[in-house]
mmCIF file of C-alpha atoms in Angstrom:
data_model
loop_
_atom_site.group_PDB
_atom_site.id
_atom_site.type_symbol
_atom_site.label_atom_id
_atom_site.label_comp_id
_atom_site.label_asym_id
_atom_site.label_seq_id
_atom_site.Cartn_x
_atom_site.Cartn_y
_atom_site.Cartn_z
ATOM 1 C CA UNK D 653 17.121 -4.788 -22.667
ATOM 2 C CA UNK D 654 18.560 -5.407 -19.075
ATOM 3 C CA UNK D 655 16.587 -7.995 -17.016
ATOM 4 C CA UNK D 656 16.559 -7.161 -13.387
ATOM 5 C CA UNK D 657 14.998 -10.723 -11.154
ATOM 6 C CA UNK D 658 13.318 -9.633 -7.460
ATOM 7 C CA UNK D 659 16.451 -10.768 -5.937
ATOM 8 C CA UNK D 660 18.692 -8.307 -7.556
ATOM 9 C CA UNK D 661 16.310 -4.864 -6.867
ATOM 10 C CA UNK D 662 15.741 -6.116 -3.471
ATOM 11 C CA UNK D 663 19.140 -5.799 -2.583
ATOM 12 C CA UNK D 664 19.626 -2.813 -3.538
ATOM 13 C CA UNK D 665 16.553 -0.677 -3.209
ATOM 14 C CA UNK D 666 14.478 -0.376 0.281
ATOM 15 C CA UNK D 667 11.814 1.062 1.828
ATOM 16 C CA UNK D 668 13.618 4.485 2.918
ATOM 17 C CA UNK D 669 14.529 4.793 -0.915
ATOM 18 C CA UNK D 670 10.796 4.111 -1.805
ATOM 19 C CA UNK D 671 9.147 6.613 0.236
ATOM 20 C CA UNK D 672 11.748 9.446 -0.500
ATOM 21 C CA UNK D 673 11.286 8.728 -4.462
ATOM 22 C CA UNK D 674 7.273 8.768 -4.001
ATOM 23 C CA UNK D 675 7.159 11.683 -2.208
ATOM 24 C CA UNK D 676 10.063 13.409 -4.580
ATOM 25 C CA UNK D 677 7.896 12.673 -7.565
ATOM 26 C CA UNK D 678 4.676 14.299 -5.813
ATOM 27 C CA UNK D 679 6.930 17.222 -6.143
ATOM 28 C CA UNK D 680 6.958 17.066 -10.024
ATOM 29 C CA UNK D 681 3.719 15.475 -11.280
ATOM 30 C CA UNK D 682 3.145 18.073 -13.803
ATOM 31 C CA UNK D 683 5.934 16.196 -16.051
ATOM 32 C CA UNK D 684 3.719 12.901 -15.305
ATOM 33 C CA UNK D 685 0.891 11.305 -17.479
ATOM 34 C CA UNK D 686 -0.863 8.540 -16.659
ATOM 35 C CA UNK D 687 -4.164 6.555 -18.186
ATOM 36 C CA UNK D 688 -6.854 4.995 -15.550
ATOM 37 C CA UNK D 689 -5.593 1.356 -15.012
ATOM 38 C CA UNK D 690 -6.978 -1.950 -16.765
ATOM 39 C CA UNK D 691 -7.795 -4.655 -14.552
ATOM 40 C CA UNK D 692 -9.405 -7.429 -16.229
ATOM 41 C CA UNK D 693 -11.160 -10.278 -13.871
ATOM 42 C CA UNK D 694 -10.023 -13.672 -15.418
ATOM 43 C CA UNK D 695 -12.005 -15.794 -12.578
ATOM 44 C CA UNK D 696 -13.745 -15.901 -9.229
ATOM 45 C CA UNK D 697 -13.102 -13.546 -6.322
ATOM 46 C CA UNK D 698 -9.669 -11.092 -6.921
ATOM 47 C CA UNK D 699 -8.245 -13.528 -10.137
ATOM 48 C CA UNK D 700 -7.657 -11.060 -12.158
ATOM 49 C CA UNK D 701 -5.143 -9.155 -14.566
ATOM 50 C CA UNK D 702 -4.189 -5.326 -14.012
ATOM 51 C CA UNK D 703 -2.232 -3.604 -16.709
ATOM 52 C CA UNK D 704 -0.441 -0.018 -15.386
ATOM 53 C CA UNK D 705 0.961 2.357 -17.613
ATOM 54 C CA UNK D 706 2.574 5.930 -16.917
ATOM 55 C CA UNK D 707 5.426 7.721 -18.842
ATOM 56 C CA UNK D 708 7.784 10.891 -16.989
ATOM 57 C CA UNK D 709 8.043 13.345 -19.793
ATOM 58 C CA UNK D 710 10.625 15.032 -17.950
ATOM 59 C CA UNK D 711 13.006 12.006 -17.659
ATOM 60 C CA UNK D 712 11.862 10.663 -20.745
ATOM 61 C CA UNK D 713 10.918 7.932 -19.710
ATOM 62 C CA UNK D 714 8.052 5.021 -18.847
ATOM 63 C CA UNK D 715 7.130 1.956 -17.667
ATOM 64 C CA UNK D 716 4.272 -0.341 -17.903
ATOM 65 C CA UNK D 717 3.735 -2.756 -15.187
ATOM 66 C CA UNK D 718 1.827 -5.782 -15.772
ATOM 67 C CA UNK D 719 0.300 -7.941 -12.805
ATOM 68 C CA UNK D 720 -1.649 -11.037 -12.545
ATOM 69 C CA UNK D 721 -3.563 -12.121 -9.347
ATOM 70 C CA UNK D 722 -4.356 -15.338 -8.571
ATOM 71 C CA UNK D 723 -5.568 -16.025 -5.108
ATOM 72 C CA UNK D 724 -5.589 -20.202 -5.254
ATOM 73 C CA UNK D 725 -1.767 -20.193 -6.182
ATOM 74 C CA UNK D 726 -0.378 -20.349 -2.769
ATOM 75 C CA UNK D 727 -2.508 -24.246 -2.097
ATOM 76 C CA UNK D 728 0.627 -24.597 -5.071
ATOM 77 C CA UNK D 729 3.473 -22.620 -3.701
ATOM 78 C CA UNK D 730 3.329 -19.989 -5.687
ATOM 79 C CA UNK D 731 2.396 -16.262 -5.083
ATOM 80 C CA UNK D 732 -0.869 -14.880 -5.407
ATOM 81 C CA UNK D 733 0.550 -11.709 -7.098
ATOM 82 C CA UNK D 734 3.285 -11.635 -9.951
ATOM 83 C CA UNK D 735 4.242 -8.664 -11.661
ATOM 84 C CA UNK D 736 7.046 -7.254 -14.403
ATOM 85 C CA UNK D 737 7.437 -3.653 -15.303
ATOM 86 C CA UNK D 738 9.296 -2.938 -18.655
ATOM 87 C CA UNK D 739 10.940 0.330 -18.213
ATOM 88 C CA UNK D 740 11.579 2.731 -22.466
ATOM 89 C CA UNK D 741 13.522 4.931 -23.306
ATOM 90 C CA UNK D 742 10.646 7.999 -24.124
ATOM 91 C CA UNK D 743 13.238 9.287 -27.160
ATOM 92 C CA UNK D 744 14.295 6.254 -28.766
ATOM 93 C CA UNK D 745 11.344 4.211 -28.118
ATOM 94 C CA UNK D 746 13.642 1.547 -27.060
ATOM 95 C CA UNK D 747 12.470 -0.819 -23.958
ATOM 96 C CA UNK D 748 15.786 -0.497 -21.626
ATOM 97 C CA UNK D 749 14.886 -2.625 -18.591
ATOM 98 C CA UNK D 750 12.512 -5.069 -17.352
ATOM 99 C CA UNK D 751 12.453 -5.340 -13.502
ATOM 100 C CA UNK D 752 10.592 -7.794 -11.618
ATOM 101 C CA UNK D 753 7.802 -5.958 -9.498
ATOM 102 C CA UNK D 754 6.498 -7.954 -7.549
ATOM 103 C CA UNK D 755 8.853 -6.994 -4.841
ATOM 104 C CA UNK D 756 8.246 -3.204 -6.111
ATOM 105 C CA UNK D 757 4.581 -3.463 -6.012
ATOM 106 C CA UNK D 758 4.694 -4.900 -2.184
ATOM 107 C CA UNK D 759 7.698 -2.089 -1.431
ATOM 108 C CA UNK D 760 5.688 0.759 -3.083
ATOM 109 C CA UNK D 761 2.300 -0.322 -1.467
ATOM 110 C CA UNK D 762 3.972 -0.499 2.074
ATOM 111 C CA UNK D 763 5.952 2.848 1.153
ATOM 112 C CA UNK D 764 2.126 4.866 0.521
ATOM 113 C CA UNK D 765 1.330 3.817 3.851
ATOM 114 C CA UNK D 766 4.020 4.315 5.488
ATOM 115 C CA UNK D 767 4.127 8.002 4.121
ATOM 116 C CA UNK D 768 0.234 8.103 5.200
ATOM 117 C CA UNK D 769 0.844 7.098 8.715
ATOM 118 C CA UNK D 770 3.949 9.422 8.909
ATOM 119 C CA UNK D 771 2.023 12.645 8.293
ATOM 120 C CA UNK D 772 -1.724 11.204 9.938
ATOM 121 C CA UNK D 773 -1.187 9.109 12.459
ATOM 122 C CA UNK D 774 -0.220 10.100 16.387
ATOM 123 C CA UNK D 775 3.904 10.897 16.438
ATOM 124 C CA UNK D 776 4.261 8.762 19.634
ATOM 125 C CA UNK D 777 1.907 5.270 18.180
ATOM 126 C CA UNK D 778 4.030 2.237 19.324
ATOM 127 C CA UNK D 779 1.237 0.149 18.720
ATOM 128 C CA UNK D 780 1.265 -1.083 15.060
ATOM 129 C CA UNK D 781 -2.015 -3.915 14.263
ATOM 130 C CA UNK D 782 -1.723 -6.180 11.225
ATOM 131 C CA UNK D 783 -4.839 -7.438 10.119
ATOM 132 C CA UNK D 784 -3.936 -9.920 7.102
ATOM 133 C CA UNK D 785 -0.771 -11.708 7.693
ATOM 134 C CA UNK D 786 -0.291 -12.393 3.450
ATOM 135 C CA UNK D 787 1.685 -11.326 0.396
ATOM 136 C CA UNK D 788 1.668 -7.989 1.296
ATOM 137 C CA UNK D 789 1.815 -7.592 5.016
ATOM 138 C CA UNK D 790 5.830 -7.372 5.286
ATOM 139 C CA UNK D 791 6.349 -4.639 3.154
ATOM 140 C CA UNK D 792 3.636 -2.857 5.290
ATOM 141 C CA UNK D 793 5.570 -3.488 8.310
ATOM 142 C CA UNK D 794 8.014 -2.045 6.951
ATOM 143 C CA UNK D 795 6.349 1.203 5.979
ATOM 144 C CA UNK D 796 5.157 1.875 9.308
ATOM 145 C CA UNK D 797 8.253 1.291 11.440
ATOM 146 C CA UNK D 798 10.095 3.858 8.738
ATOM 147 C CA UNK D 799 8.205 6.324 10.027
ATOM 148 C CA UNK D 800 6.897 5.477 13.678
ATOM 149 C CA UNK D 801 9.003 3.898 16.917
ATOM 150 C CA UNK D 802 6.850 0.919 16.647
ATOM 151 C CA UNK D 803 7.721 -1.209 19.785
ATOM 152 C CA UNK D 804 4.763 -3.821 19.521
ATOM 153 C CA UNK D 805 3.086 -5.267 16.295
ATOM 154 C CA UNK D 806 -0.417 -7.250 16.838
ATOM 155 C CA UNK D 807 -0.595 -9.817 14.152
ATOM 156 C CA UNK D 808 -4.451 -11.557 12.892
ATOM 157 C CA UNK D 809 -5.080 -13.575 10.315
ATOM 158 C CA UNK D 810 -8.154 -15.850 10.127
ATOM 159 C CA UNK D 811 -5.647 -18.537 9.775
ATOM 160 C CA UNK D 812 -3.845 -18.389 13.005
ATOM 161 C CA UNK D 813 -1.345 -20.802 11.253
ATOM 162 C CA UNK D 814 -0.346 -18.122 9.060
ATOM 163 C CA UNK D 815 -0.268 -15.234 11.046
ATOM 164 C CA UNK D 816 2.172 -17.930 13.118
ATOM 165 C CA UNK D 817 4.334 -18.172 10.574
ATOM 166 C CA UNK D 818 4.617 -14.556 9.900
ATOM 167 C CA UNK D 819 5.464 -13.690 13.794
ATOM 168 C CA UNK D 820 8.002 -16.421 13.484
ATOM 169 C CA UNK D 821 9.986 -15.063 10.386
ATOM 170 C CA UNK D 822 9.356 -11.009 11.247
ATOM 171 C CA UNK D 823 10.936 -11.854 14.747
ATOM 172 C CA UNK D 824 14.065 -13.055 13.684
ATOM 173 C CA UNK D 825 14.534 -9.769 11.291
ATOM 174 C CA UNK D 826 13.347 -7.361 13.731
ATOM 175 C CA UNK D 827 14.235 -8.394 17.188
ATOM 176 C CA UNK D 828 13.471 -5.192 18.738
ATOM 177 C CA UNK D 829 10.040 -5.231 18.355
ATOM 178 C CA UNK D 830 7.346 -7.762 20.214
ATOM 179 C CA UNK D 831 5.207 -9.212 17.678
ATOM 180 C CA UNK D 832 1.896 -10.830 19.151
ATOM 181 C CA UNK D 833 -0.407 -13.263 17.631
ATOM 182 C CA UNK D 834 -4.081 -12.402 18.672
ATOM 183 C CA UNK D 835 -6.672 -14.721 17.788
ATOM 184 C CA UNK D 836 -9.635 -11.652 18.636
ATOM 185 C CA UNK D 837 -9.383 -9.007 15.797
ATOM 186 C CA UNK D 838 -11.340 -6.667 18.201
ATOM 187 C CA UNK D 839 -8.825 -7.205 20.689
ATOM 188 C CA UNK D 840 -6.033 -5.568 18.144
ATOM 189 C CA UNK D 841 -8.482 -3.206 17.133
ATOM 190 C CA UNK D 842 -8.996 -1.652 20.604
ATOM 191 C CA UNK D 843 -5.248 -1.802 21.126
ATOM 192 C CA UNK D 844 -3.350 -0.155 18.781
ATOM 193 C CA UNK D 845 -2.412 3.236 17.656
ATOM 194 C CA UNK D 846 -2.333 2.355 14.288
ATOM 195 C CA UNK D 847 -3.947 -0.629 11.882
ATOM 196 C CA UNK D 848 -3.197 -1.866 8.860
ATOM 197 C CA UNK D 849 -5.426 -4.236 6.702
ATOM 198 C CA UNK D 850 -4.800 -5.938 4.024
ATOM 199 C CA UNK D 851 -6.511 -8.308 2.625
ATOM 200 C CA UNK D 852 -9.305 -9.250 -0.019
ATOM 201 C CA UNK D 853 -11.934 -9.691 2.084
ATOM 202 C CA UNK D 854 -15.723 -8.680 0.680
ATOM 203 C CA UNK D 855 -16.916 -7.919 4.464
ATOM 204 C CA UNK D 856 -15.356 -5.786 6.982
ATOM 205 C CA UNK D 857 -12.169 -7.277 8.974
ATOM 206 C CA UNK D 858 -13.141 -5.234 11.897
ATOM 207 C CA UNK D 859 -16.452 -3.002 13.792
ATOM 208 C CA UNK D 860 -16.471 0.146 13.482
ATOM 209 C CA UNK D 861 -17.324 0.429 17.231
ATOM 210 C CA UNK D 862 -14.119 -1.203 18.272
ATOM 211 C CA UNK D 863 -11.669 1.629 17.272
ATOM 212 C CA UNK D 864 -10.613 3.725 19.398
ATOM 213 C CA UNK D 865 -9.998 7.782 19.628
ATOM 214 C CA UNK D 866 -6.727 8.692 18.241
ATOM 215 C CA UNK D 867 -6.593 5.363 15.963
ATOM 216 C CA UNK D 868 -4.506 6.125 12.045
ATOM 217 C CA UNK D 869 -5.936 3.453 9.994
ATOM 218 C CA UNK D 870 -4.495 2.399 6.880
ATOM 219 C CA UNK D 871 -6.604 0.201 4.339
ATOM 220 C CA UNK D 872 -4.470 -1.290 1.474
ATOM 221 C CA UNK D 873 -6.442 -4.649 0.576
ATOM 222 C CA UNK D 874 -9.638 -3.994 -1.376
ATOM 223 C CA UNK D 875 -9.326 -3.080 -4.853
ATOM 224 C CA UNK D 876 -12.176 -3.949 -6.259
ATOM 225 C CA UNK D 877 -15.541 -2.544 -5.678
ATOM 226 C CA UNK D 878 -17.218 -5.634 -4.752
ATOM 227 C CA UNK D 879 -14.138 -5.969 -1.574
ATOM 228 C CA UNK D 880 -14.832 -3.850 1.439
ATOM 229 C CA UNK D 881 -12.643 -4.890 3.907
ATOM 230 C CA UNK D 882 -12.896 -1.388 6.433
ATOM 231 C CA UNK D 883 -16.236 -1.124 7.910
ATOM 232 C CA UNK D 884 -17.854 2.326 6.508
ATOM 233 C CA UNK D 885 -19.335 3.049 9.381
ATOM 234 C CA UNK D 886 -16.568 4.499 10.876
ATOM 235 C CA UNK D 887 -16.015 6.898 7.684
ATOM 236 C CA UNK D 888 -18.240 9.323 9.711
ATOM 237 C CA UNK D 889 -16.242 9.582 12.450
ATOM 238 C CA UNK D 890 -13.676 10.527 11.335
ATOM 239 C CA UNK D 891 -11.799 13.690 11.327
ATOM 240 C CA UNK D 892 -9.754 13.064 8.261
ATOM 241 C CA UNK D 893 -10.224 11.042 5.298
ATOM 242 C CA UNK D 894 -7.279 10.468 2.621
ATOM 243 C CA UNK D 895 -6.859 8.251 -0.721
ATOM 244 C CA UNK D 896 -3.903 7.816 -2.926
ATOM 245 C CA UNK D 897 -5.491 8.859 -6.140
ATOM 246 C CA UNK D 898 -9.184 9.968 -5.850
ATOM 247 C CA UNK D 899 -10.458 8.285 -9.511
ATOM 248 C CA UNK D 900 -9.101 5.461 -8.701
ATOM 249 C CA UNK D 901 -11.038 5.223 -5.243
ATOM 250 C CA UNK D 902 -14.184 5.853 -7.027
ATOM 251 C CA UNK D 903 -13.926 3.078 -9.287
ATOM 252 C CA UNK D 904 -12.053 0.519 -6.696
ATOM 253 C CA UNK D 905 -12.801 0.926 -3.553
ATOM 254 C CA UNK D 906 -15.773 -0.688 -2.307
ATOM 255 C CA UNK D 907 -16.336 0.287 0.493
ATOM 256 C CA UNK D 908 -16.100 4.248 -0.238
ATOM 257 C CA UNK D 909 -18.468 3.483 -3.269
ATOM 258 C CA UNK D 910 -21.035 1.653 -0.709
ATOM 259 C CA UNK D 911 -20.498 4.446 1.606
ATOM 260 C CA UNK D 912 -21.309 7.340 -0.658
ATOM 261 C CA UNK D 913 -23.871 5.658 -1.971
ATOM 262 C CA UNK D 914 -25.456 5.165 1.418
ATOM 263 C CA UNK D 915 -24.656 8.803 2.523
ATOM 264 C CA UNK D 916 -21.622 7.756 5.288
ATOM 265 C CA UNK D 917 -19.338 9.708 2.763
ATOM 266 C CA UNK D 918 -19.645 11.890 -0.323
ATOM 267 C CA UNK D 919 -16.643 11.854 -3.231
ATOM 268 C CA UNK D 920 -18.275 15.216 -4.192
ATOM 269 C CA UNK D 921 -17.083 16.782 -1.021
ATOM 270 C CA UNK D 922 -13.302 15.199 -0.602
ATOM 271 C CA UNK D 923 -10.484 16.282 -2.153
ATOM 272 C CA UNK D 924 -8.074 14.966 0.220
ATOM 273 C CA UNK D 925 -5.087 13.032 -1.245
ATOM 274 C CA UNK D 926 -1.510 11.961 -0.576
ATOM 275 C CA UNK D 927 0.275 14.188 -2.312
ATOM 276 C CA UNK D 928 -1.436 17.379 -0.693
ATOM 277 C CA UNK D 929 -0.880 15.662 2.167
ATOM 278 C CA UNK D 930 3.070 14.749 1.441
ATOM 279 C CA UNK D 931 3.304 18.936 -0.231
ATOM 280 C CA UNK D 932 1.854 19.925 3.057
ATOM 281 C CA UNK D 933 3.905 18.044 5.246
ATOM 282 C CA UNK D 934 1.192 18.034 8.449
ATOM 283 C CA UNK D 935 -2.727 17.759 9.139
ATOM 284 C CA UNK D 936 -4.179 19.491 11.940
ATOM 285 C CA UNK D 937 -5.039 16.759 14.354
ATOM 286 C CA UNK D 938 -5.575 16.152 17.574
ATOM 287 C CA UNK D 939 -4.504 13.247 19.984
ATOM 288 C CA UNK D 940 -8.554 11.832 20.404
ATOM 289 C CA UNK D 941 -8.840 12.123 16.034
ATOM 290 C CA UNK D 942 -9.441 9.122 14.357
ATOM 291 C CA UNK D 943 -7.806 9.274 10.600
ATOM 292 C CA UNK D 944 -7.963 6.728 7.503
ATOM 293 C CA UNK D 945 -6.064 6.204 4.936
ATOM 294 C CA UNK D 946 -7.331 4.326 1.492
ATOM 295 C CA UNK D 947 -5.268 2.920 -0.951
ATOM 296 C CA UNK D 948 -6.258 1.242 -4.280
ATOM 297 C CA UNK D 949 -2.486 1.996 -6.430
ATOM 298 C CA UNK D 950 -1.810 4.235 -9.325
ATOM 299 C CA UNK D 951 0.835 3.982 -11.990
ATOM 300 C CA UNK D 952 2.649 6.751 -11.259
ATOM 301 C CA UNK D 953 3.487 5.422 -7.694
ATOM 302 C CA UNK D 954 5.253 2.101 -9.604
ATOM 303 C CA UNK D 955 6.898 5.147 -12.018
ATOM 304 C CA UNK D 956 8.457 6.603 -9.207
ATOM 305 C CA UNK D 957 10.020 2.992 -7.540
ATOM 306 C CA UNK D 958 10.801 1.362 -10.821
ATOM 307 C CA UNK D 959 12.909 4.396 -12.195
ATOM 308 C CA UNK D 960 14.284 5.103 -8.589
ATOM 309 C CA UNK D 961 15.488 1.311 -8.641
ATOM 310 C CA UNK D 962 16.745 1.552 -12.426
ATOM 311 C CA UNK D 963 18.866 4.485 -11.540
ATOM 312 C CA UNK D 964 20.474 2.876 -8.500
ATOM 313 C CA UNK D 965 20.936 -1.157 -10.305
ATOM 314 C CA UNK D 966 22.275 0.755 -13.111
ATOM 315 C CA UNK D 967 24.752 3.984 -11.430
ATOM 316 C CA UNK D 968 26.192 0.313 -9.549
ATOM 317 C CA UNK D 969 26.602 -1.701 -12.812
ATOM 318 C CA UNK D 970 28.694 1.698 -14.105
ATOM 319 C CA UNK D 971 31.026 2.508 -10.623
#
């Protein structure tokens, strides 16, 4: 079995190759099966495990991608989320790679919204605000300048430290866009075209009230139903509504599951997801709609990057 460490995919495989695969496999789910995640809290708050398994009967082939989640590790400079996915060989049973994912967990993540803010959110937002400055706010970054002319980034974190930091390193690798630390979250809110949260947080990182007409937003963080960090209150308001994978909302997201159980949103009326959205290629909106985008993860979105960055680490290990 080949081992494959973060360093090596991320040097060859990038966000343009992430979204294209992800959107190429929407194209051929019908040779896809998948099983409803495991996640398995081994502490307080988000410690957890999450096991992910999917197989590509048409390629023969699947993965498994196993994650822990421990929030205190970064107090001992190590990352909150860690992640391999073993990669068989469907017709010999044989395990053929193991590639470290939790660069391909942050890639794929940041890919889903980029793709969701390509086809949702207004074609000229410049505007791009970051709420949650952590593990996974590069790779969103990422995502959303793939697909948008992003000339200013608004960066909050309720440790201004951090969100410091982040402004500091994203700077030097993007000097063409202005990156702002704001130390008022409502303040990003009512500026941008287009926000991204992600974090963990169990209350809403923002009011409802403070968004503004013709606002994409794109919530990543909460995976867990007790987590809720978009306020629900704006789920009325808005003119569309679309998740990643729909059963994995209802059992995740907490603050859809609050919100159709307080009558803000009904599961039994929304079929909207992002591969009808990707198949489509548009949505009808207009330049006052607000739009939202909920992610929780599925396994066949790490298929689609972990055999999209096998093919390309192994096609160079054969030129």
């Amino acid at each position: 079995m080949k081992v494959y460490t973060e360093a090596q995919v991320k040097a060859h495989y990038h966000m343009t190759d992430a979204i294209e695969d992800i959107e190429h496999l929407f194209k051929n789910m019908d040779a896809v099966s998948q099983t409803t995640r495991v996640v398995i809290p081994t502490g307080e708050g988000a410690k957890s495990m999450l096991y992910m398994p999917c197989v590509h009967l048409g390629k023969q082939q699947g993965i498994i991608k196993i994650t822990s989640i421990t929030p205190e590790n970064p107090q001992h400079h190590r990352p909150t989320t860690q992640a391999n996915i073993i990669i068989t060989d469907l017709q010999t049973g044989k395990h053929i790679a193991s590639l470290d994912g939790s660069y391909l967990t942050r890639l794929r993540t940041g890919a889903l919204s980029g793709i969701a803010s390509k086809y949702m959110s207004r074609t000229d937002s410049q505007t791009l605000g970051m709420i949650g400055t952590g593990g996974m706010a590069y790779e969103q970054l990422l995502g959303n300048i793939a697909v948008r002319p992003i000339k200013k980034v608004l960066l909050y974190n309720r440790t201004v430290d951090k969100a410091t930091a982040f402004q500091a390193r994203v700077s030097e690798q993007h000097p063409d866009v202005d990156f702002e630390v704001v130390t008022d979250v409502s303040e990003l809110v009512k500026r941008s075209d287009i926000i991204n949260c992600q974090t963990q947080s169990l209350t809403p990182v923002f009011n409802a009230d403070d968004i503004q007409k013709g606002t994409h937003i794109n919530g990543i963080g909460s995976y867990r139903p007790e987590m809720k960090e978009m306020d629900n209150r704006l789920f009325p308001h808005a003119s569309q509504i679309v998740f990643d994978d729909l059963e994995g909302v209802k059992e995740e997201a907490g603050e859809f599951i609050e919100a159709d159980e307080k009558g803000l949103f009904s599961f039994d009326q929304h079929d909207d997801d992002l591969k009808s959205l990707s198949l489509n290629g548009q949505i009808t909106r207009h330049d006052d709609s607000i739009t939202v985008f909920k992610c929780v993860g599925a396994a066949h979105f790490d298929l689609a990057v972990a055999l999209g960055a096998w093919d390309k680490l192994n096609s160079i290990e054969n030129d």
